[in-house]
Tab-separated table of C-alpha atoms in Angstrom:
chain	number	residue	atom	x	y	z
F	1	UNK	CA	26.455	0.578	-5.480
F	2	UNK	CA	26.951	4.309	-5.929
F	3	UNK	CA	24.995	6.569	-8.247
F	4	UNK	CA	25.208	10.202	-9.325
F	5	UNK	CA	24.024	12.618	-12.006
F	6	UNK	CA	26.411	14.107	-14.576
F	7	UNK	CA	25.478	15.937	-17.721
F	8	UNK	CA	21.846	14.906	-17.492
F	9	UNK	CA	22.685	11.175	-17.282
F	10	UNK	CA	22.304	8.885	-14.295
F	11	UNK	CA	25.461	6.846	-13.684
F	12	UNK	CA	25.709	3.620	-11.700
F	13	UNK	CA	28.945	2.196	-10.334
F	14	UNK	CA	28.797	-1.447	-9.303
F	15	UNK	CA	31.480	-3.291	-7.308
F	16	UNK	CA	34.435	-1.419	-8.754
F	17	UNK	CA	33.279	-1.691	-12.366
F	18	UNK	CA	33.197	1.295	-14.674
F	19	UNK	CA	30.211	3.574	-14.234
F	20	UNK	CA	27.340	2.930	-16.664
F	21	UNK	CA	25.440	5.937	-18.060
F	22	UNK	CA	21.827	4.723	-18.044
F	23	UNK	CA	19.871	7.972	-17.919
F	24	UNK	CA	19.648	8.293	-21.688
F	25	UNK	CA	18.655	4.658	-22.050
F	26	UNK	CA	16.024	4.908	-19.334
F	27	UNK	CA	14.617	8.127	-20.727
F	28	UNK	CA	14.407	6.891	-24.304
F	29	UNK	CA	12.836	3.589	-23.312
F	30	UNK	CA	10.364	4.985	-20.800
F	31	UNK	CA	9.320	7.542	-23.414
F	32	UNK	CA	8.642	4.626	-25.737
F	33	UNK	CA	6.512	2.966	-23.073
F	34	UNK	CA	4.632	6.137	-22.183
F	35	UNK	CA	4.290	7.844	-25.550
F	36	UNK	CA	4.530	5.287	-28.345
F	37	UNK	CA	0.840	4.508	-28.049
F	38	UNK	CA	-0.501	7.170	-25.682
F	39	UNK	CA	-1.530	10.568	-27.098
F	40	UNK	CA	0.303	13.526	-25.601
F	41	UNK	CA	-2.187	16.355	-26.190
F	42	UNK	CA	-5.915	16.793	-25.733
F	43	UNK	CA	-8.483	19.181	-27.221
F	44	UNK	CA	-10.769	20.664	-24.551
F	45	UNK	CA	-13.914	22.569	-25.498
F	46	UNK	CA	-14.026	25.691	-23.320
F	47	UNK	CA	-16.942	27.511	-24.985
F	48	UNK	CA	-19.758	26.034	-27.053
F	49	UNK	CA	-21.427	29.018	-28.698
F	50	UNK	CA	-19.987	32.528	-28.689
F	51	UNK	CA	-21.090	35.480	-30.818
F	52	UNK	CA	-17.638	36.963	-30.454
F	53	UNK	CA	-14.447	36.099	-28.614
F	54	UNK	CA	-12.168	38.648	-26.937
F	55	UNK	CA	-8.674	37.297	-26.370
F	56	UNK	CA	-5.962	39.075	-24.396
F	57	UNK	CA	-2.365	38.041	-23.874
F	58	UNK	CA	1.296	38.494	-24.690
F	59	UNK	CA	2.869	37.789	-28.068
F	60	UNK	CA	-0.406	36.851	-29.740
F	61	UNK	CA	0.020	34.841	-32.927
F	62	UNK	CA	-2.583	33.835	-35.459
F	63	UNK	CA	-2.501	31.029	-37.968
F	64	UNK	CA	-1.919	32.156	-41.536
F	65	UNK	CA	-1.726	29.267	-43.915
F	66	UNK	CA	0.539	26.703	-42.287
F	67	UNK	CA	2.577	29.103	-40.183
F	68	UNK	CA	1.995	31.437	-37.268
F	69	UNK	CA	2.438	35.187	-37.624
F	70	UNK	CA	3.098	37.232	-34.482
F	71	UNK	CA	1.145	40.445	-33.982
F	72	UNK	CA	3.527	41.831	-31.381
F	73	UNK	CA	5.800	40.672	-28.605
F	74	UNK	CA	4.027	42.769	-25.972
F	75	UNK	CA	0.551	42.716	-24.462
F	76	UNK	CA	-2.244	42.781	-27.003
F	77	UNK	CA	-5.857	41.844	-27.465
F	78	UNK	CA	-8.043	40.889	-30.387
F	79	UNK	CA	-11.806	40.622	-30.883
F	80	UNK	CA	-12.892	37.810	-33.185
F	81	UNK	CA	-16.243	37.694	-34.959
F	82	UNK	CA	-17.676	35.368	-37.560
F	83	UNK	CA	-19.892	35.927	-40.589
F	84	UNK	CA	-20.572	34.167	-43.876
F	85	UNK	CA	-18.968	34.808	-47.263
F	86	UNK	CA	-21.187	32.856	-49.643
F	87	UNK	CA	-20.875	29.300	-48.252
F	88	UNK	CA	-17.646	29.874	-46.344
F	89	UNK	CA	-17.029	31.173	-42.799
F	90	UNK	CA	-15.483	34.659	-42.789
F	91	UNK	CA	-13.346	35.546	-39.770
F	92	UNK	CA	-13.114	39.197	-38.752
F	93	UNK	CA	-10.286	40.211	-36.414
F	94	UNK	CA	-10.101	43.616	-34.726
F	95	UNK	CA	-6.812	44.342	-32.934
F	96	UNK	CA	-6.523	46.859	-30.119
F	97	UNK	CA	-4.228	49.148	-32.143
F	98	UNK	CA	-6.985	49.563	-34.733
F	99	UNK	CA	-5.801	47.023	-37.301
F	100	UNK	CA	-8.494	44.858	-38.911
F	101	UNK	CA	-8.177	41.597	-40.806
F	102	UNK	CA	-10.471	39.194	-42.611
F	103	UNK	CA	-9.949	35.717	-43.978
F	104	UNK	CA	-11.898	32.598	-44.874
F	105	UNK	CA	-11.578	29.220	-43.171
F	106	UNK	CA	-13.312	26.758	-40.884
F	107	UNK	CA	-10.785	27.170	-38.095
F	108	UNK	CA	-8.714	29.997	-36.632
F	109	UNK	CA	-5.801	29.164	-34.365
F	110	UNK	CA	-4.306	31.665	-31.930
F	111	UNK	CA	-1.293	31.233	-29.660
F	112	UNK	CA	0.342	33.378	-27.013
F	113	UNK	CA	1.207	33.509	-23.338
F	114	UNK	CA	-0.902	34.502	-20.309
F	115	UNK	CA	-4.015	34.284	-22.477
F	116	UNK	CA	-7.483	35.132	-21.208
F	117	UNK	CA	-10.986	35.221	-22.663
F	118	UNK	CA	-13.287	37.751	-21.018
F	119	UNK	CA	-11.068	37.722	-17.924
F	120	UNK	CA	-10.867	33.926	-17.647
F	121	UNK	CA	-7.362	32.483	-18.004
F	122	UNK	CA	-7.032	29.889	-20.768
F	123	UNK	CA	-4.238	27.709	-22.217
F	124	UNK	CA	-1.695	29.183	-24.631
F	125	UNK	CA	-3.019	27.469	-27.769
F	126	UNK	CA	-6.625	28.026	-28.890
F	127	UNK	CA	-8.665	26.695	-31.801
F	128	UNK	CA	-11.652	28.851	-32.760
F	129	UNK	CA	-14.127	26.733	-34.711
F	130	UNK	CA	-16.802	28.057	-37.059
F	131	UNK	CA	-20.124	26.406	-36.177
F	132	UNK	CA	-22.852	25.764	-38.719
F	133	UNK	CA	-25.165	28.173	-36.842
F	134	UNK	CA	-22.710	31.064	-37.278
F	135	UNK	CA	-21.447	30.928	-33.702
F	136	UNK	CA	-17.883	30.328	-32.508
F	137	UNK	CA	-16.668	27.347	-30.512
F	138	UNK	CA	-13.498	27.748	-28.440
F	139	UNK	CA	-11.228	24.741	-27.993
F	140	UNK	CA	-7.931	24.627	-26.099
F	141	UNK	CA	-5.023	22.401	-27.082
F	142	UNK	CA	-2.703	21.395	-24.260
F	143	UNK	CA	-0.726	18.477	-22.884
F	144	UNK	CA	-2.679	15.828	-21.036
F	145	UNK	CA	-0.738	16.352	-17.808
F	146	UNK	CA	-1.290	20.134	-17.954
F	147	UNK	CA	-4.974	19.448	-18.535
F	148	UNK	CA	-5.111	17.099	-15.542
F	149	UNK	CA	-3.558	19.795	-13.338
F	150	UNK	CA	-6.671	21.858	-14.097
F	151	UNK	CA	-9.075	18.938	-13.630
F	152	UNK	CA	-7.923	17.301	-10.415
F	153	UNK	CA	-8.632	20.178	-7.946
F	154	UNK	CA	-12.008	20.822	-9.625
F	155	UNK	CA	-13.131	17.202	-9.437
F	156	UNK	CA	-11.818	16.382	-5.952
F	157	UNK	CA	-10.933	18.648	-2.999
F	158	UNK	CA	-7.148	19.042	-2.915
F	159	UNK	CA	-7.008	18.541	0.866
F	160	UNK	CA	-8.526	15.061	0.725
F	161	UNK	CA	-6.228	12.067	1.499
F	162	UNK	CA	-3.357	11.798	-0.967
F	163	UNK	CA	-4.193	8.214	-1.997
F	164	UNK	CA	-7.695	9.330	-2.989
F	165	UNK	CA	-6.144	12.147	-5.051
F	166	UNK	CA	-3.820	9.662	-6.737
F	167	UNK	CA	-6.756	7.404	-7.573
F	168	UNK	CA	-8.613	10.406	-8.999
F	169	UNK	CA	-5.566	11.410	-11.063
F	170	UNK	CA	-5.367	7.950	-12.635
F	171	UNK	CA	-9.104	7.770	-13.260
F	172	UNK	CA	-9.189	11.256	-14.834
F	173	UNK	CA	-6.155	10.436	-17.005
F	174	UNK	CA	-7.744	7.191	-18.162
F	175	UNK	CA	-11.111	8.837	-18.788
F	176	UNK	CA	-9.381	11.486	-20.914
F	177	UNK	CA	-7.576	8.908	-23.056
F	178	UNK	CA	-10.758	6.852	-23.414
F	179	UNK	CA	-12.754	9.865	-24.621
F	180	UNK	CA	-9.900	10.984	-26.866
F	181	UNK	CA	-10.056	7.627	-28.592
F	182	UNK	CA	-13.864	7.686	-28.821
F	183	UNK	CA	-13.901	11.215	-30.289
F	184	UNK	CA	-10.738	11.138	-32.373
F	185	UNK	CA	-12.672	12.228	-35.484
F	186	UNK	CA	-14.316	15.200	-33.743
F	187	UNK	CA	-13.119	18.782	-33.316
F	188	UNK	CA	-12.684	18.270	-29.571
F	189	UNK	CA	-12.116	15.374	-27.177
F	190	UNK	CA	-13.601	16.489	-23.839
F	191	UNK	CA	-15.911	19.171	-22.500
F	192	UNK	CA	-14.661	21.452	-19.721
F	193	UNK	CA	-17.876	20.947	-17.721
F	194	UNK	CA	-19.673	18.181	-15.827
F	195	UNK	CA	-20.587	16.708	-19.215
F	196	UNK	CA	-17.065	15.244	-19.064
F	197	UNK	CA	-14.665	16.631	-16.451
F	198	UNK	CA	-14.674	20.091	-14.902
F	199	UNK	CA	-11.531	21.930	-16.040
F	200	UNK	CA	-10.153	25.329	-15.083
F	201	UNK	CA	-6.807	26.463	-16.413
F	202	UNK	CA	-4.107	26.806	-13.778
F	203	UNK	CA	-1.367	29.373	-14.372
F	204	UNK	CA	2.147	28.151	-13.519
F	205	UNK	CA	3.280	29.649	-10.217
F	206	UNK	CA	6.559	29.727	-8.324
F	207	UNK	CA	4.718	29.712	-4.998
F	208	UNK	CA	2.396	26.725	-4.682
F	209	UNK	CA	-0.263	26.618	-1.995
F	210	UNK	CA	-0.545	23.400	0.058
F	211	UNK	CA	-3.494	22.217	-2.021
F	212	UNK	CA	-1.600	22.838	-5.265
F	213	UNK	CA	1.395	20.957	-3.893
F	214	UNK	CA	-0.815	17.961	-3.174
F	215	UNK	CA	-2.305	18.041	-6.677
F	216	UNK	CA	1.187	18.204	-8.205
F	217	UNK	CA	2.323	15.345	-6.004
F	218	UNK	CA	-0.651	13.153	-6.934
F	219	UNK	CA	0.021	13.729	-10.627
F	220	UNK	CA	3.784	13.338	-10.330
F	221	UNK	CA	3.624	10.093	-8.365
F	222	UNK	CA	1.150	8.543	-10.825
F	223	UNK	CA	2.770	9.804	-14.030
F	224	UNK	CA	1.597	7.688	-16.947
F	225	UNK	CA	-0.444	5.307	-14.777
F	226	UNK	CA	-3.757	4.387	-16.418
F	227	UNK	CA	-6.423	1.692	-16.351
F	228	UNK	CA	-6.755	-0.771	-19.209
F	229	UNK	CA	-8.940	-3.772	-19.886
F	230	UNK	CA	-7.557	-7.277	-20.280
F	231	UNK	CA	-7.080	-6.674	-24.022
F	232	UNK	CA	-4.941	-3.590	-23.478
F	233	UNK	CA	-7.613	-1.030	-24.399
F	234	UNK	CA	-8.364	2.096	-22.381
F	235	UNK	CA	-10.818	1.275	-19.618
F	236	UNK	CA	-14.046	3.321	-19.489
F	237	UNK	CA	-13.116	4.911	-16.160
F	238	UNK	CA	-16.334	6.680	-15.240
F	239	UNK	CA	-16.646	8.228	-11.795
F	240	UNK	CA	-19.093	10.256	-9.725
F	241	UNK	CA	-19.398	12.071	-6.399
F	242	UNK	CA	-21.454	9.668	-4.264
F	243	UNK	CA	-22.950	6.302	-5.224
F	244	UNK	CA	-25.444	6.308	-2.346
F	245	UNK	CA	-24.342	2.868	-1.152
F	246	UNK	CA	-23.929	0.845	-4.377
F	247	UNK	CA	-22.437	1.549	-7.793
F	248	UNK	CA	-24.267	1.067	-11.094
F	249	UNK	CA	-23.625	-0.522	-14.503
F	250	UNK	CA	-23.226	1.837	-17.523
F	251	UNK	CA	-25.979	0.039	-19.431
F	252	UNK	CA	-28.512	0.939	-16.755
F	253	UNK	CA	-27.587	4.630	-17.048
F	254	UNK	CA	-26.871	5.236	-20.738
F	255	UNK	CA	-28.358	2.147	-22.348
F	256	UNK	CA	-25.001	0.753	-23.502
F	257	UNK	CA	-21.444	0.115	-22.386
F	258	UNK	CA	-19.316	-2.678	-20.976
F	259	UNK	CA	-20.354	-4.561	-17.871
F	260	UNK	CA	-17.955	-3.082	-15.308
F	261	UNK	CA	-19.238	-4.811	-12.193
F	262	UNK	CA	-20.882	-3.126	-9.204
F	263	UNK	CA	-19.715	-2.825	-5.595
F	264	UNK	CA	-21.248	-1.966	-2.243
F	265	UNK	CA	-20.009	1.185	-0.497
F	266	UNK	CA	-20.653	1.577	3.218
F	267	UNK	CA	-19.198	5.085	3.524
F	268	UNK	CA	-21.665	6.999	1.354
F	269	UNK	CA	-24.241	7.762	4.089
F	270	UNK	CA	-21.481	9.859	5.724
F	271	UNK	CA	-21.225	12.231	2.744
F	272	UNK	CA	-23.073	15.587	2.424
F	273	UNK	CA	-25.196	13.952	-0.271
F	274	UNK	CA	-26.206	11.053	1.960
F	275	UNK	CA	-29.787	12.357	1.929
F	276	UNK	CA	-31.472	15.097	-0.103
F	277	UNK	CA	-34.937	16.165	-1.221
F	278	UNK	CA	-36.481	18.437	-3.845
F	279	UNK	CA	-40.029	19.791	-4.131
F	280	UNK	CA	-41.599	20.449	-7.537
F	281	UNK	CA	-44.960	22.116	-8.122
F	282	UNK	CA	-47.294	20.691	-10.742
F	283	UNK	CA	-47.002	23.936	-12.698
F	284	UNK	CA	-43.207	23.478	-12.845
F	285	UNK	CA	-43.643	19.919	-14.057
F	286	UNK	CA	-46.123	21.082	-16.706
F	287	UNK	CA	-43.548	23.624	-17.888
F	288	UNK	CA	-40.942	20.879	-18.275
F	289	UNK	CA	-43.397	18.473	-19.945
F	290	UNK	CA	-46.318	20.312	-21.602
F	291	UNK	CA	-49.574	18.416	-22.031
F	292	UNK	CA	-51.265	17.871	-25.381
F	293	UNK	CA	-54.288	19.802	-24.099
F	294	UNK	CA	-53.477	23.070	-22.354
F	295	UNK	CA	-56.476	22.723	-20.041
F	296	UNK	CA	-55.325	19.295	-18.820
F	297	UNK	CA	-53.199	18.930	-15.660
F	298	UNK	CA	-50.670	16.427	-14.401
F	299	UNK	CA	-51.884	14.776	-11.199
F	300	UNK	CA	-49.459	11.893	-10.597
F	301	UNK	CA	-45.716	11.269	-10.856
F	302	UNK	CA	-44.594	7.746	-9.982
F	303	UNK	CA	-41.707	5.330	-10.468
F	304	UNK	CA	-42.493	2.673	-13.072
F	305	UNK	CA	-39.160	0.824	-13.302
F	306	UNK	CA	-35.960	0.412	-11.283
F	307	UNK	CA	-32.524	-1.058	-12.054
F	308	UNK	CA	-31.069	-4.043	-10.134
F	309	UNK	CA	-29.155	-1.609	-7.895
F	310	UNK	CA	-32.404	0.098	-6.897
F	311	UNK	CA	-31.965	3.207	-9.020
F	312	UNK	CA	-34.878	4.641	-10.960
F	313	UNK	CA	-34.913	3.754	-14.649
F	314	UNK	CA	-38.310	5.196	-15.642
F	315	UNK	CA	-40.807	7.595	-14.093
F	316	UNK	CA	-44.386	8.007	-15.276
F	317	UNK	CA	-46.606	11.081	-15.426
F	318	UNK	CA	-50.395	10.780	-15.542
F	319	UNK	CA	-52.904	13.555	-16.202
F	320	UNK	CA	-56.470	14.034	-15.022
F	321	UNK	CA	-57.725	13.344	-18.567
F	322	UNK	CA	-55.762	10.143	-19.037
F	323	UNK	CA	-52.595	11.284	-20.785
F	324	UNK	CA	-49.556	9.175	-19.804
F	325	UNK	CA	-45.877	9.955	-20.313
F	326	UNK	CA	-42.908	7.679	-19.519
F	327	UNK	CA	-39.641	9.530	-18.885
F	328	UNK	CA	-36.143	8.082	-18.686
F	329	UNK	CA	-34.614	8.895	-15.295
F	330	UNK	CA	-31.548	10.633	-16.764
F	331	UNK	CA	-33.815	12.777	-18.935
F	332	UNK	CA	-35.831	13.593	-15.816
F	333	UNK	CA	-32.648	14.698	-14.022
F	334	UNK	CA	-31.439	16.776	-16.959
F	335	UNK	CA	-34.769	18.578	-17.407
F	336	UNK	CA	-35.230	19.429	-13.739
F	337	UNK	CA	-31.512	20.020	-13.180
F	338	UNK	CA	-28.677	17.682	-12.212
F	339	UNK	CA	-27.989	19.855	-9.151
F	340	UNK	CA	-31.616	19.477	-8.012
F	341	UNK	CA	-32.213	15.787	-8.717
F	342	UNK	CA	-28.738	14.703	-7.648
F	343	UNK	CA	-29.038	11.027	-8.540
F	344	UNK	CA	-31.514	8.404	-9.719
F	345	UNK	CA	-31.520	6.720	-6.321
F	346	UNK	CA	-34.787	8.257	-5.118
F	347	UNK	CA	-38.457	7.750	-4.313
F	348	UNK	CA	-41.412	10.081	-4.930
F	349	UNK	CA	-44.347	11.317	-2.888
F	350	UNK	CA	-47.108	12.990	-4.904
F	351	UNK	CA	-49.191	15.601	-3.120
F	352	UNK	CA	-52.134	17.722	-4.243
F	353	UNK	CA	-50.115	20.816	-5.163
F	354	UNK	CA	-46.625	19.412	-5.519
F	355	UNK	CA	-44.309	16.426	-5.745
F	356	UNK	CA	-41.452	15.717	-3.333
F	357	UNK	CA	-38.443	13.711	-4.505
F	358	UNK	CA	-36.428	12.086	-1.687
F	359	UNK	CA	-33.024	10.748	-2.685
F	360	UNK	CA	-29.508	9.803	-1.742
F	361	UNK	CA	-26.154	9.974	-3.498
F	362	UNK	CA	-24.904	12.357	-6.167
F	363	UNK	CA	-24.155	11.497	-9.783
F	364	UNK	CA	-24.801	8.607	-12.160
F	365	UNK	CA	-23.296	5.977	-9.841
F	366	UNK	CA	-20.995	4.333	-12.412
F	367	UNK	CA	-17.370	3.558	-11.548
F	368	UNK	CA	-15.437	5.187	-8.721
F	369	UNK	CA	-17.393	6.852	-5.937
F	370	UNK	CA	-15.309	9.850	-4.865
F	371	UNK	CA	-16.633	9.990	-1.312
F	372	UNK	CA	-16.057	6.272	-1.057
F	373	UNK	CA	-12.484	6.715	-2.293
F	374	UNK	CA	-11.963	9.378	0.354
F	375	UNK	CA	-13.245	7.021	3.037
F	376	UNK	CA	-11.055	4.121	1.866
F	377	UNK	CA	-7.959	6.324	1.663
F	378	UNK	CA	-8.696	7.576	5.170
F	379	UNK	CA	-8.622	3.969	6.351
F	380	UNK	CA	-5.116	3.605	4.917
F	381	UNK	CA	-5.830	1.909	1.575
F	382	UNK	CA	-3.462	2.637	-1.317
F	383	UNK	CA	-4.648	4.046	-4.622
F	384	UNK	CA	-4.104	0.587	-6.159
F	385	UNK	CA	-6.535	-1.005	-3.694
F	386	UNK	CA	-9.044	1.821	-4.160
F	387	UNK	CA	-8.979	1.352	-7.931
F	388	UNK	CA	-9.264	-2.419	-7.632
F	389	UNK	CA	-12.301	-1.959	-5.396
F	390	UNK	CA	-14.201	0.216	-7.865
F	391	UNK	CA	-12.888	-1.268	-11.121
F	392	UNK	CA	-12.542	-5.015	-10.406
F	393	UNK	CA	-12.241	-5.812	-14.123
F	394	UNK	CA	-9.533	-3.233	-14.872
F	395	UNK	CA	-5.760	-3.667	-15.055
F	396	UNK	CA	-3.555	-0.952	-13.538
F	397	UNK	CA	-0.917	-0.128	-16.170
F	398	UNK	CA	2.150	1.464	-14.566
F	399	UNK	CA	4.865	2.547	-17.058
F	400	UNK	CA	7.397	3.307	-14.299
F	401	UNK	CA	7.121	-0.317	-13.186
F	402	UNK	CA	7.869	-1.317	-16.773
F	403	UNK	CA	10.889	0.984	-16.613
F	404	UNK	CA	12.239	-1.073	-13.705
F	405	UNK	CA	11.517	-4.287	-15.574
F	406	UNK	CA	13.263	-3.033	-18.722
F	407	UNK	CA	16.306	-1.965	-16.708
F	408	UNK	CA	16.524	-5.353	-15.031
F	409	UNK	CA	16.096	-7.137	-18.361
F	410	UNK	CA	18.875	-5.137	-20.035
F	411	UNK	CA	21.367	-4.843	-17.167
F	412	UNK	CA	20.261	-7.231	-14.434
F	413	UNK	CA	21.928	-10.359	-15.819
F	414	UNK	CA	25.220	-8.508	-16.370
F	415	UNK	CA	25.133	-6.722	-13.016
F	416	UNK	CA	22.893	-8.745	-10.696
F	417	UNK	CA	23.564	-6.468	-7.717
F	418	UNK	CA	22.023	-3.418	-9.407
F	419	UNK	CA	19.148	-1.756	-7.595
F	420	UNK	CA	17.142	1.215	-8.821
F	421	UNK	CA	16.479	4.246	-6.684
F	422	UNK	CA	14.044	7.059	-7.342
F	423	UNK	CA	15.292	10.629	-7.408
F	424	UNK	CA	13.129	13.719	-7.200
F	425	UNK	CA	12.168	16.704	-5.084
F	426	UNK	CA	11.311	15.966	-1.488
F	427	UNK	CA	7.687	16.312	-0.406
F	428	UNK	CA	6.742	17.686	3.032
F	429	UNK	CA	5.324	15.050	5.371
F	430	UNK	CA	1.596	15.132	5.758
F	431	UNK	CA	0.948	15.623	2.065
């Protein structure tokens, strides 16, 4: 069988028969598989509360009614502020050439190229949302794959094994689609911070560094691949840095969620978060949790309940005058700082002047352990096996595999000797 490209179509010639143009068929059908039910864009909240927003870029356009009006084709910048006109938000725009504009509306949309906000590069389409407190929220609209290109190197080191990067790409893609479905009625779908997935916009570049090449490869070779449950719904693909030896169920962390199954992970003690500790003075603890009587003092912090995996579910504070306070472990982490109390897999030693928290692992412990994925990939496991290890109840949905199946279904019986080959840019060995 011979094959070649002509006019954007892939032709196959089989055993002297006329060549069959299948590129258009493949493209149209794979697009149906990949896009008929899957959203193509995502709304990412970049800024929660801004008094004003300074946007710079080329060819800035603002929404006016249902169409976009360009300010200029060259470099420009605009400062956006918000005030109230009776019960309606009033947008105030100040352009660098001195022009000023005002109009009423809940949302302002701005587009352009090479955009930045206060020196930070951002995607080319922005939604500025008027908050009820008079502040401005900044939300970016971009394609899911462009978004993932800004997530993957922030969530996992780009020089880690390629199969771990592929697993991360699939998990991040699935997590995005899951949250998009959960928040489809909201102004945004995902945060750009650790509250969801860390995202930093990546400008397109002709010269890609080795790490960028690996990120692109991981995304390209897993295009459209996601995790679903047995009913075809997006799988809640949570993940974290280091499980500390065993993963956790969502219900034990957030109080709800599907039972995903837990797994043991022998590699976690090898990570930088294998062991950690944090000291807290009683005065710090009193600042986080004030007592009913100012003259009273906390004298004991202990663990009152653990989950089946050994993680802390509740801690208890006791004062010298008998006041008792039970604190959920995730609330405890959030108050003290997620970067200080890295996980809920810890024990406590109370001393006279302070408390020492000794722990292991990093993150909530649900789903894929990133350090574990790195270890498994280093042992030669494929991304499919890594995902099956951490998500035993998930189904790996691979549209490109369906493409092969559709091709065989439509042409295989007529031309049984057909085989499908993949075409694409070569990738340097070692990546």
